[in-house]
Coordinates of C-alpha atoms and ligand atoms in Angstrom, one line a residue:
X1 CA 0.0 0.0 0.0
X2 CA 1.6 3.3 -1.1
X3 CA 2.2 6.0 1.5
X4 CA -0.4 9.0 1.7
X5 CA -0.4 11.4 -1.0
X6 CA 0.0 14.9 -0.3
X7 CA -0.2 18.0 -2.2
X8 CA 3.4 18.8 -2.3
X9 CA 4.1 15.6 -3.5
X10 CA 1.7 16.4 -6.8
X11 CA 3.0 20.0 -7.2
X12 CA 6.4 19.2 -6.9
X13 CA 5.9 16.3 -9.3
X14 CA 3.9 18.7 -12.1
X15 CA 7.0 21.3 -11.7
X16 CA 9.3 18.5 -12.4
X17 CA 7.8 17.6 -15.5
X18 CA 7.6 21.2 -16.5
X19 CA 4.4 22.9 -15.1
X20 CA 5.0 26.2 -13.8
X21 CA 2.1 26.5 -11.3
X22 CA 0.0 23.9 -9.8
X23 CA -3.3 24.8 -7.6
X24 CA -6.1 22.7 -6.1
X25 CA -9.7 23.6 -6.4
X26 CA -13.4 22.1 -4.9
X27 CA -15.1 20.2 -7.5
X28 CA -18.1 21.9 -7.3
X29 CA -20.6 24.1 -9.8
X30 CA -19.2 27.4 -11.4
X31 CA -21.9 29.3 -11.2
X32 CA -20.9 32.5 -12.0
X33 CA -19.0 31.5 -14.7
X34 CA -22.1 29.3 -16.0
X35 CA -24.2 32.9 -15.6
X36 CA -21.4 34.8 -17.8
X37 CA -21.8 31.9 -20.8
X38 CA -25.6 32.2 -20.4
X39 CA -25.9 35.9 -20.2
X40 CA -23.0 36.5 -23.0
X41 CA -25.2 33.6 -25.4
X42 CA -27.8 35.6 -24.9
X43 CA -26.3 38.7 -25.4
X44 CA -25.1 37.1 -29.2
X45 CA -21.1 37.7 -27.8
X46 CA -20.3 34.6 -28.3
X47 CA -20.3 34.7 -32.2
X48 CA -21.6 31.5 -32.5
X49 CA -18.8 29.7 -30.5
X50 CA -19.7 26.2 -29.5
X51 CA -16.6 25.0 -27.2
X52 CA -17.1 25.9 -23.7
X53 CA -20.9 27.6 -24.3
X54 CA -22.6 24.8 -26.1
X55 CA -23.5 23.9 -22.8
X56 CA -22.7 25.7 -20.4
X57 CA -24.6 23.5 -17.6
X58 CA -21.8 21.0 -18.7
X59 CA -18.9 23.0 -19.0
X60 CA -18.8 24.8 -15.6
X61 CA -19.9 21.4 -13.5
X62 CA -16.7 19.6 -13.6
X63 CA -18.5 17.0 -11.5
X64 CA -20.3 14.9 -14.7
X65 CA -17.0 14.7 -15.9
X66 CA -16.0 12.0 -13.8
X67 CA -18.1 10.1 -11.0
X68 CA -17.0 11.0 -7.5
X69 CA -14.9 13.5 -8.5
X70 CA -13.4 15.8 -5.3
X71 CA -10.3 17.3 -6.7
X72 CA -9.5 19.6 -10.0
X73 CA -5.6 20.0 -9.9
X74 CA -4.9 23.0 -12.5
X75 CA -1.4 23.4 -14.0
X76 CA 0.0 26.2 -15.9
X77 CA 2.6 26.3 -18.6
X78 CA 4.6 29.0 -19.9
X79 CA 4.6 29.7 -23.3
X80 CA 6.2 33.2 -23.9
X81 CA 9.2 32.3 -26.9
X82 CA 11.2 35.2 -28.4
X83 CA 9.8 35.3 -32.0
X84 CA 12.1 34.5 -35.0
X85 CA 13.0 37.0 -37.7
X86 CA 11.4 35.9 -40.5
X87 CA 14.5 34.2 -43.2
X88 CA 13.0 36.2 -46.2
X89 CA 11.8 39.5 -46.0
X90 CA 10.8 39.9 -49.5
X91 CA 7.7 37.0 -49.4
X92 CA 5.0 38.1 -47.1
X93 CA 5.1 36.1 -43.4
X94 CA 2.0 35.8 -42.0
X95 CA 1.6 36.2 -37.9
X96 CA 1.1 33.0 -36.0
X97 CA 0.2 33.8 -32.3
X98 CA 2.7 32.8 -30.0
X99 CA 0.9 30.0 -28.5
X100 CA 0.4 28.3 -31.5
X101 CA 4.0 28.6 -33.2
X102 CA 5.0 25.0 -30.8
X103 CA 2.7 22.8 -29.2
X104 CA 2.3 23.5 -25.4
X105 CA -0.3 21.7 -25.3
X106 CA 1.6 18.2 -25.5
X107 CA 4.0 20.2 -22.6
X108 CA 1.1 20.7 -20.9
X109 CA 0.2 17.3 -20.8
X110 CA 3.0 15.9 -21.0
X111 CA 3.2 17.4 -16.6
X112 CA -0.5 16.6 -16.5
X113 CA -0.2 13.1 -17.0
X114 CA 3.1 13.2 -14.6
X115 CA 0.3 13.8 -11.4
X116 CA -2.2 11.0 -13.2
X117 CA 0.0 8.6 -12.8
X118 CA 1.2 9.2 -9.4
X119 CA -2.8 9.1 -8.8
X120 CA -2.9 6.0 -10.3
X121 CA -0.5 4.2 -8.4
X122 CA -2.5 5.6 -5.1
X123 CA -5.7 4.0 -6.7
X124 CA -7.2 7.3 -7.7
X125 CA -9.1 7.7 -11.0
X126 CA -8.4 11.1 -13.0
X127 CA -8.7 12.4 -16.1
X128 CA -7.0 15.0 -18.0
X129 CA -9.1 17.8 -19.5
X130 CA -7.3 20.7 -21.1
X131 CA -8.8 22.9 -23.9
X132 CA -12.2 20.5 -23.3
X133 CA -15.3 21.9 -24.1
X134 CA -16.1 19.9 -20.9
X135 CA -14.3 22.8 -18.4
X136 CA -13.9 25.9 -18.3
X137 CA -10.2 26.0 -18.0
X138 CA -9.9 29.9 -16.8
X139 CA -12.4 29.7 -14.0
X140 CA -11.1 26.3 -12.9
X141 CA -7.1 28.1 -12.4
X142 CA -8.3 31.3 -11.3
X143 CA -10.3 28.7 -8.2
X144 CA -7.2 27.4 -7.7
X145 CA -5.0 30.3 -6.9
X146 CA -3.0 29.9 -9.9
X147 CA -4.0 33.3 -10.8
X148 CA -6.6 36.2 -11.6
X149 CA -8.6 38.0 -14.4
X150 CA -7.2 40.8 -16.1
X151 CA -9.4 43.1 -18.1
X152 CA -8.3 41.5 -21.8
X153 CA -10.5 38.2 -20.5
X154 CA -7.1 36.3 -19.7
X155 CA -6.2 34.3 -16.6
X156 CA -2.6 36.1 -15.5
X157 CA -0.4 34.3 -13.1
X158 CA 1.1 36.7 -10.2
X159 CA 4.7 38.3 -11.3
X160 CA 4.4 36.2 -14.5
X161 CA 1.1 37.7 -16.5
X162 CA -0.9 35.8 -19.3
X163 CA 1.7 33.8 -21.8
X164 CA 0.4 30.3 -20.0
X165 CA -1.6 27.6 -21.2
X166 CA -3.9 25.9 -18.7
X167 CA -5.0 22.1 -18.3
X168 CA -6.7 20.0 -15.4
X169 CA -6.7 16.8 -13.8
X170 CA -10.1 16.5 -11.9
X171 CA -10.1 12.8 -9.6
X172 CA -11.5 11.3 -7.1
X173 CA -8.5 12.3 -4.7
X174 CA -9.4 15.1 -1.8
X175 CA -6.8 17.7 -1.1
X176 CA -7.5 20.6 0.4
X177 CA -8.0 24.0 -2.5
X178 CA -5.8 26.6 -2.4
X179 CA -7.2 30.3 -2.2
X180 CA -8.1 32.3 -5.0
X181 CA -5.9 34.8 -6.4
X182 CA -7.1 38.5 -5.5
X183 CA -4.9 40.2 -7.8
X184 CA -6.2 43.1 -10.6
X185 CA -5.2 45.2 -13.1
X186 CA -6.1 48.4 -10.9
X187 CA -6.5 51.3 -13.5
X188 CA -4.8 49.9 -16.3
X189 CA -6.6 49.7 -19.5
X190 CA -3.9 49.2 -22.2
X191 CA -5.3 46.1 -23.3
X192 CA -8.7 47.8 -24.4
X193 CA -7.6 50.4 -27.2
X194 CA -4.6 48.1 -28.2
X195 CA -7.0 45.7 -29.6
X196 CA -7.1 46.5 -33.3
X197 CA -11.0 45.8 -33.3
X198 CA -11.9 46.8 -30.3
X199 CA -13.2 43.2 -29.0
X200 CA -13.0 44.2 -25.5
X201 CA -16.2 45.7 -25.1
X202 CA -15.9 46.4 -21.1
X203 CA -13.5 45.2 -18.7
X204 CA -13.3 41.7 -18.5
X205 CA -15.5 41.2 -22.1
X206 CA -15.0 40.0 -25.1
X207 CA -17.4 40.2 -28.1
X208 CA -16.4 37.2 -30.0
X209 CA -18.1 38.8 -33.2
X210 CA -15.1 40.9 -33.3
X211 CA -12.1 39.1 -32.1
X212 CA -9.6 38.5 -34.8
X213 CA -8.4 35.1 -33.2
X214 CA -12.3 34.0 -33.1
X215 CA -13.0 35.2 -37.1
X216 CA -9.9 33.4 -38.5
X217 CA -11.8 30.2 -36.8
X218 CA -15.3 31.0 -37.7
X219 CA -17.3 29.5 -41.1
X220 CA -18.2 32.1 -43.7
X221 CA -17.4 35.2 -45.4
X222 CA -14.2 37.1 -43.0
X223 CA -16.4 40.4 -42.1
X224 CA -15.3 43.1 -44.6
X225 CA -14.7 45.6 -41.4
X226 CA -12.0 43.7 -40.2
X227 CA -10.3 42.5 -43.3
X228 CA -8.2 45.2 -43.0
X229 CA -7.4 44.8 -39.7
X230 CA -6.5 41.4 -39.6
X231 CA -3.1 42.5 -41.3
X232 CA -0.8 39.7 -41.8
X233 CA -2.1 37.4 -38.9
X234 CA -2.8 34.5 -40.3
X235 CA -3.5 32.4 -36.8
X236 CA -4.5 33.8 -33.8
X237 CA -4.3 37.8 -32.2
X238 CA -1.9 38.4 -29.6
X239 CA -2.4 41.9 -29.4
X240 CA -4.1 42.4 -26.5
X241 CA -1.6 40.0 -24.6
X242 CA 1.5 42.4 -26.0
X243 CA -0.1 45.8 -24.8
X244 CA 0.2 44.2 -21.3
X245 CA 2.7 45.5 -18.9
X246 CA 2.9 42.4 -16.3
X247 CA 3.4 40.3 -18.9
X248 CA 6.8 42.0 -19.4
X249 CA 8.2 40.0 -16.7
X250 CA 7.6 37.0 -18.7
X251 CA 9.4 38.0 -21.3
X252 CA 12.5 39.2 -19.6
X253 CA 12.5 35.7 -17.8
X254 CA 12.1 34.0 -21.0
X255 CA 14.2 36.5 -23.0
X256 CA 17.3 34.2 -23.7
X257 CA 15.7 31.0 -23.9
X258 CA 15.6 29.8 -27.6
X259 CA 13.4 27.3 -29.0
X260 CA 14.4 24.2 -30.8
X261 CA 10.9 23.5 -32.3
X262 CA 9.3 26.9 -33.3
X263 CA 7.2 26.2 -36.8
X264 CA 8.9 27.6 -40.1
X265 CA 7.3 31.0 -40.7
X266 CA 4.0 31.1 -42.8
X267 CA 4.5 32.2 -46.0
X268 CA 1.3 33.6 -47.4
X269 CA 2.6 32.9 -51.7
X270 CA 3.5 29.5 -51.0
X271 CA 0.4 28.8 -48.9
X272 CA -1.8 29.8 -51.4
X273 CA 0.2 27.8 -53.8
X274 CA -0.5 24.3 -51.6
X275 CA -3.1 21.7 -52.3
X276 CA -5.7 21.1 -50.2
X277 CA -3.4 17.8 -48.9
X278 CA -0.1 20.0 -48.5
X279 CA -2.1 22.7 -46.4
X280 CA -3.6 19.7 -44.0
X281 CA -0.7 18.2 -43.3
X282 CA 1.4 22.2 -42.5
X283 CA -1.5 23.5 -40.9
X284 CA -4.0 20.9 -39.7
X285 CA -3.0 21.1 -36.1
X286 CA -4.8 24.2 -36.2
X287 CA -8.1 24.9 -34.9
X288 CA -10.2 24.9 -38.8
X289 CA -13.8 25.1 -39.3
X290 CA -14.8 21.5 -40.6
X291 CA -11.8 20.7 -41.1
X292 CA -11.8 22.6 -44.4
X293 CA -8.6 23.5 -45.6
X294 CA -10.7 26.7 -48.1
X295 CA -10.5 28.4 -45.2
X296 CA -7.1 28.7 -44.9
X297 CA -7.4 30.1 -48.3
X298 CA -9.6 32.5 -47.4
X299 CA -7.4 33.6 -44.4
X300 CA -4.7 33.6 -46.5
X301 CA -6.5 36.0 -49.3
X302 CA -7.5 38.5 -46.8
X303 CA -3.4 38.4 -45.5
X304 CA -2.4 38.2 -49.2
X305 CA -4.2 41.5 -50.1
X306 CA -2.7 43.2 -46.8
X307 CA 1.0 42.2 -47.0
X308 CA 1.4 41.5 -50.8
X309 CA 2.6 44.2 -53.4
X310 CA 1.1 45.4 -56.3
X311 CA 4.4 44.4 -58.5
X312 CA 4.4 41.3 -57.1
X313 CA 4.3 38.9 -60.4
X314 CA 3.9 35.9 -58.1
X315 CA 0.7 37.7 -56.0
X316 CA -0.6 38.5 -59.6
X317 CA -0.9 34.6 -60.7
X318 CA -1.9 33.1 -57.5
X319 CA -4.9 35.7 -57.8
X320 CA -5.3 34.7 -61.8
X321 CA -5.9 31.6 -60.3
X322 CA -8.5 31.8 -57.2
X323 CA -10.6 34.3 -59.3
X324 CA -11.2 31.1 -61.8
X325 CA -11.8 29.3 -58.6
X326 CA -15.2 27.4 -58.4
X327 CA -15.8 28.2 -54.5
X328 CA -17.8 31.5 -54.2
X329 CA -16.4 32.6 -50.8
X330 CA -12.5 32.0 -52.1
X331 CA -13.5 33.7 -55.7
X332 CA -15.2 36.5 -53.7
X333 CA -12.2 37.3 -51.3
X334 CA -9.9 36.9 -54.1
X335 CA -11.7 39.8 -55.9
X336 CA -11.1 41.9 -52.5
X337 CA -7.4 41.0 -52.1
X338 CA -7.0 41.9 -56.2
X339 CA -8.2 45.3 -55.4
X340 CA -6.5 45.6 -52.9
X341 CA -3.3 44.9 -54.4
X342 CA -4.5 47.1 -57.5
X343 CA -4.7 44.3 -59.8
X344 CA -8.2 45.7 -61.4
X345 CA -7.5 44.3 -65.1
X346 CA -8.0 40.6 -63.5
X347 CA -11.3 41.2 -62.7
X348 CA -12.9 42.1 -66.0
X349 CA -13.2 38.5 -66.6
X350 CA -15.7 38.4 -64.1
X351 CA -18.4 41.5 -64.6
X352 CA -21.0 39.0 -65.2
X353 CA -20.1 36.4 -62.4
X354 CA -23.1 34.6 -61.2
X355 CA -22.4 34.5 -58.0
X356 CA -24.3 37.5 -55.3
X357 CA -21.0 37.3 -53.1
X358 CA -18.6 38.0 -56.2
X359 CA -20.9 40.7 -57.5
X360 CA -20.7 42.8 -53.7
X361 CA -17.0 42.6 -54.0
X362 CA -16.7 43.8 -57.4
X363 CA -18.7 47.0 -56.2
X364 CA -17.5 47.3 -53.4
X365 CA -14.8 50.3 -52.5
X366 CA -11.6 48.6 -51.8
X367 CA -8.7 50.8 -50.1
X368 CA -5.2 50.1 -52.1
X369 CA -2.9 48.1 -49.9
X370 CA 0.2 50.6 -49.5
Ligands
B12_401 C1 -13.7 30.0 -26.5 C2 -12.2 30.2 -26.3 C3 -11.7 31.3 -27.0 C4 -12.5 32.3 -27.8 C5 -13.2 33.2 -26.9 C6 -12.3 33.7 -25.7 C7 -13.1 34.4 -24.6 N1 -12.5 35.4 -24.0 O1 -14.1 33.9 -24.2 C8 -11.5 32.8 -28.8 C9 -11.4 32.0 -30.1 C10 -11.7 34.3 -29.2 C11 -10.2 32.6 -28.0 C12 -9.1 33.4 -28.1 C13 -8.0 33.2 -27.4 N2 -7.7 32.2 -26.5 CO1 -9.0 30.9 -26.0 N3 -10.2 29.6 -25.3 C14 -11.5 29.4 -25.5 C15 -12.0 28.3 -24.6 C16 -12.2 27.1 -25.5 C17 -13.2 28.6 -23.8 C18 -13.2 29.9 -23.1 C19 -14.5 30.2 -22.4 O2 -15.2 29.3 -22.0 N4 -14.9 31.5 -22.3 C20 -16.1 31.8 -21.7 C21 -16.1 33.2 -21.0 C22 -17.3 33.3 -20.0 O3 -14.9 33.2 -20.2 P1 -14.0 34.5 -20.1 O4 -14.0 35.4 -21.2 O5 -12.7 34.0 -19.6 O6 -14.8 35.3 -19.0 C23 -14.4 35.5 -17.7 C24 -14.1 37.0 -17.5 O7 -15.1 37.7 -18.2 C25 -14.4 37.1 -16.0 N5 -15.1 38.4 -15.7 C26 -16.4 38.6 -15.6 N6 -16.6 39.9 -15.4 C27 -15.4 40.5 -15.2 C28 -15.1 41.8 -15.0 C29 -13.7 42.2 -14.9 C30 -13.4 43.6 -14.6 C31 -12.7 41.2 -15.1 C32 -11.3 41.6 -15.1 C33 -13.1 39.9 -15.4 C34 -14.4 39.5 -15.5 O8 -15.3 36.1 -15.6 C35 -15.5 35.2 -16.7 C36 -15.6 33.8 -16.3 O9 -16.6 33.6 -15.4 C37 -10.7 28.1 -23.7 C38 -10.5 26.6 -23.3 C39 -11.4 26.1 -22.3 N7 -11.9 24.9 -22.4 O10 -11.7 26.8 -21.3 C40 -9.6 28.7 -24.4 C41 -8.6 29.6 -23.6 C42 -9.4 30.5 -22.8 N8 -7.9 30.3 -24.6 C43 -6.7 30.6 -24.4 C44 -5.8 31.3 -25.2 C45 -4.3 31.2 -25.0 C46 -6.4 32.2 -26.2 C47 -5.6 33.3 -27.0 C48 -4.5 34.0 -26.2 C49 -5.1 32.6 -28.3 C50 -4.6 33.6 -29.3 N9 -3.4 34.2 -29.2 O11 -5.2 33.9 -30.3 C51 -6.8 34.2 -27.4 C52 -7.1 35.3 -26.3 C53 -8.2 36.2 -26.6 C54 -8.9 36.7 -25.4 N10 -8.7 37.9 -24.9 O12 -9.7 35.9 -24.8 C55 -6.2 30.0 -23.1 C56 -6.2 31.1 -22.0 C57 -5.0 31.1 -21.1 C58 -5.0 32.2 -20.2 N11 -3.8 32.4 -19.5 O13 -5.9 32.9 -20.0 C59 -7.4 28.9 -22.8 C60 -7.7 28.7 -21.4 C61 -6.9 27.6 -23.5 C62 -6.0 26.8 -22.6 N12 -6.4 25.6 -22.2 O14 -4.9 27.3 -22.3 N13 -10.4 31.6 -27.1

C-alpha cells in the first residue's frame, strides 16, 4: 500500500515535469462563470462559438466529468518564446500567435499526465481535461490560486502575466484548495484600445463577433470591417496579450531561452500555392472550421491583399488563379485581395459572375494596400 499522497508531492511532481504552477480547487458548480456563458449567449457575444458555451450547464460542472470527483488540480505552462525573424523578407510572413507557433499543449500534458500517474499508483481515478469543451479552464485556475482575471479576459499568473496555457486533472482524490488569487489590473486599461477591433467591449469582455483570433476560426465570409485589420495574422491575435505591462516580466524571464521547435514562418505565396493535402498536413493542427482546408485560403487572401505588393508577379498569378476558382467565398475574397493589391484588369473576366458574393465585392470600394 503506497504511502499517503500529499499535495506537495503532486506540485512538486507537475513542476518536475515542467508545469509552472500547480493549484487545487473544490469540485463543485461554477456558477458565476455558467451565468457569464448564459448571459453573453444571450447577449449574441459569443459569435456562434460552440466550445465551452454549447453547454454551459456542462462545462462549468466539472463534477459529470468523472463520477465521485473531489479534486480539480490545475497546471500552468509558460509559453512566452522570443519570436524568430522571418529568413525572407521579401515574401509576405504571415503572424502565427505565439501559443500556437510550438505545441504547449503536448507540454502541458506531457506534466499533467506526470500527477495522473502518481494518482494512479494511489488507486485514484483522474482524467485530464485541457482545452475540453467539458471545463472551463480559466475559472477552474483562477479557483485554484493559480492566478486572476485581467481586463483583456485572460487568466494572469502573479509576477508572471498571461503567456500560460492551462490544463486540469479532476479525480477522485481530496486535497484541500488553495485560495483564489485577488490580484487586478487596478487602472490599467492598455489592453482595451490596443486591440485593433476593439473586441474588448468592457473590462473583462469579449465580443467574440469581433475578435480576430475568433473570425480566422469561424465559417463564412471574413467580415469586410475587419479585413483590414487582420493585417498579416494569419493564426490567432496576440495583441491584447503584447499591450500588457505584467506580462513584461515574462518575457525578460524567457528572454534568452531559444526554441528548438518553433514552426517555419507562414508564407502567405507558398500557402496559397499548396493543395488542399499539402495545407492539411502544415497547418492541420490548427483549430479549422470542418476541417476545411478553403478556409485557410480564405485567411490567406485577406493576408495576401494586406502584406502583398502590387508588383508582385507571383501575388498576380496566385490571384489569376483563385478568381477562376469554383468556391464562391475563395472567388469573392480573391476579388477583394485583387483590389487591394490594384490588380483591377483581372477582374474584368468576371463583370457577369453569377455569383451575389462576387458581384458585392466587385462593387465594393476597396482601399489600395500601400
Ligand atoms: C472559446 C475560447 C476562445 C474564444 C473566446 C475567448 C473568450 N475570452 O471567451 C477565442 C477563439 C476568441 C479565444 C481566443 C484566445 N484564446 Co481561447 N479559449 C477558449 C476556450 C475554448 C473557452 C473559453 C470560455 O469558456 N470562455 C467563456 C467566458 C465566459 O470566459 P472569459 O472570457 O474567460 O470570462 C471571464 C471574465 O469575463 C471574468 N469576468 C467577468 N466579469 C469580469 C469583470 C472584470 C473587470 C474582469 C477583469 C473579469 C471579469 O469572468 C468570466 C468567467 O466567469 C478556452 C479553453 C477552455 N476549455 O476553457 C480557451 C482559452 C481561454 N484560450 C486561451 C488562449 C491562449 C487564447 C488566445 C490568447 C489565443 C490567441 N493568441 O489567439 C486568445 C485570447 C483572446 C482573449 N482575450 O480571450 C487559453 C487562455 C490562457 C490564459 N492564460 O488565460 C485557454 C484557457 C486555452 C488553454 N487551455 O490554455 N479563445
Amino acid at each position: 500500500m503506497p504511502s499517503a499522497l500529499t499535495a506537495t508531492e503532486l506540485r512538486s511532481t507537475g513542476i518536475e515535469h515542467g508545469l509552472d504552477s500547480i493549484g487545487f480547487a473544490k469540485v463543485e458548480a461554477f456558477t458565476s462563470t455558467k451565468n457569464h456563458l448564459v448571459e453573453r449567449k444571450k447577449q449574441g457575444l459569443h459569435g456562434g462559438m460552440q466550445f465551452t458555451y454549447r453547454n454551459p450547464e456542462r462545462s462549468t460542472d466539472p463534477s459529470r466529468t468523472l463520477e465521485g470527483a473531489q479534486t480539480l488540480v490545475v497546471g500552468a505552462r509558460s509559453y512566452w518564446r522570443k519570436r524568430p525573424e522571418a529568413e525572407n523578407s521579401q515574401e509576405p510572413v504571415g503572424r502565427v500567435a505565439l501559443y500556437a507557433l510550438e505545441d504547449h499543449y503536448q507540454q502541458l500534458r506531457n506534466g499533467l499526465e506526470a500527477i495522473v500517474q502518481i494518482l494512479d499508483h494511489h488507486g485514484f481515478n483522474s482524467r485530464i481535461l485541457i482545452d475540453d469543451n467539458a471545463l472551463v479552464d480559466r475559472e477552474a485556475a483562477y479557483r485554484a490560486g493559480i492566478g486572476w482575471y485581467g481586463k483583456n479576459t485572460n487568466l494572469l499568473l502573479p509576477d508572471r502575466g498571461s503567456w500560460f496555457v492551462l490544463g486540469s486533472v479532476i479525480t477522485n482524490a481530496n486535497f484541500p484548495p488553495d485560495i483564489p488569487n485577488n490580484g487586478s489590473c487596478g487602472t490599467c486599461e492598455r489592453c482595451i484600445p490596443a486591440c485593433p477591433t476593439q473586441a474588448i467591449t468592457a473590462p473583462g469582455v469579449l465580443d467574440a463577433n469581433r475578435c480576430l483570433a475568433w473570425l480566422l476560426q469561424s465559417e463564412g465570409q471574413f467580415p469586410i470591417e475587419f479585413r483590414e485589420a487582420l493585417g498579416d495574422r494569419i493564426y490567432g491575435c496576440d495583441d491584447c496579450q503584447i499591450s500588457c505591462p505584467p506580462n513584461r516580466r515574462e518575457e525578460r524571464m524567457q528572454e534568452n531561452f531559444v526554441s528548438e521547435s518553433f514552426s517555419a514562418p507562414v508564407l502567405i505565396h507558398e500557402m496559397l500555392e499548396m493543395s488542399d493535402e499539402e495545407l492539411m498536413q502544415k497547418y492541420g493542427r490548427w483549430y479549422i472550421p470542418r476541417r476545411d482546408p478553403r478556409y485557410l485560403r480564405r485567411n490567406a487572401l485577406v493576408v495576401l491583399g494586406n502584406t502583398s505588393r502590387a508588383s508582385s508577379r507571383r501575388a498576380r498569378k496566385i490571384l489569376e488563379q483563385y478568381l477562376e476558382s469554383d468556391d464562391n467565398m475563395i472567388r469573392s475574397h480573391a476579388v477583394w485581395a485583387a483590389k487591394r493589391l490594384k490588380f483591377e484588369g483581372l477582374l474584368e473576366k468576371l463583370k457577369d459572375d453569377p455569383s451575389p458574393l462576387v458581384q458585392e465585392e466587385l462593387h465594393r470600394k476597396v482601399t489600395g494596400n500601400k
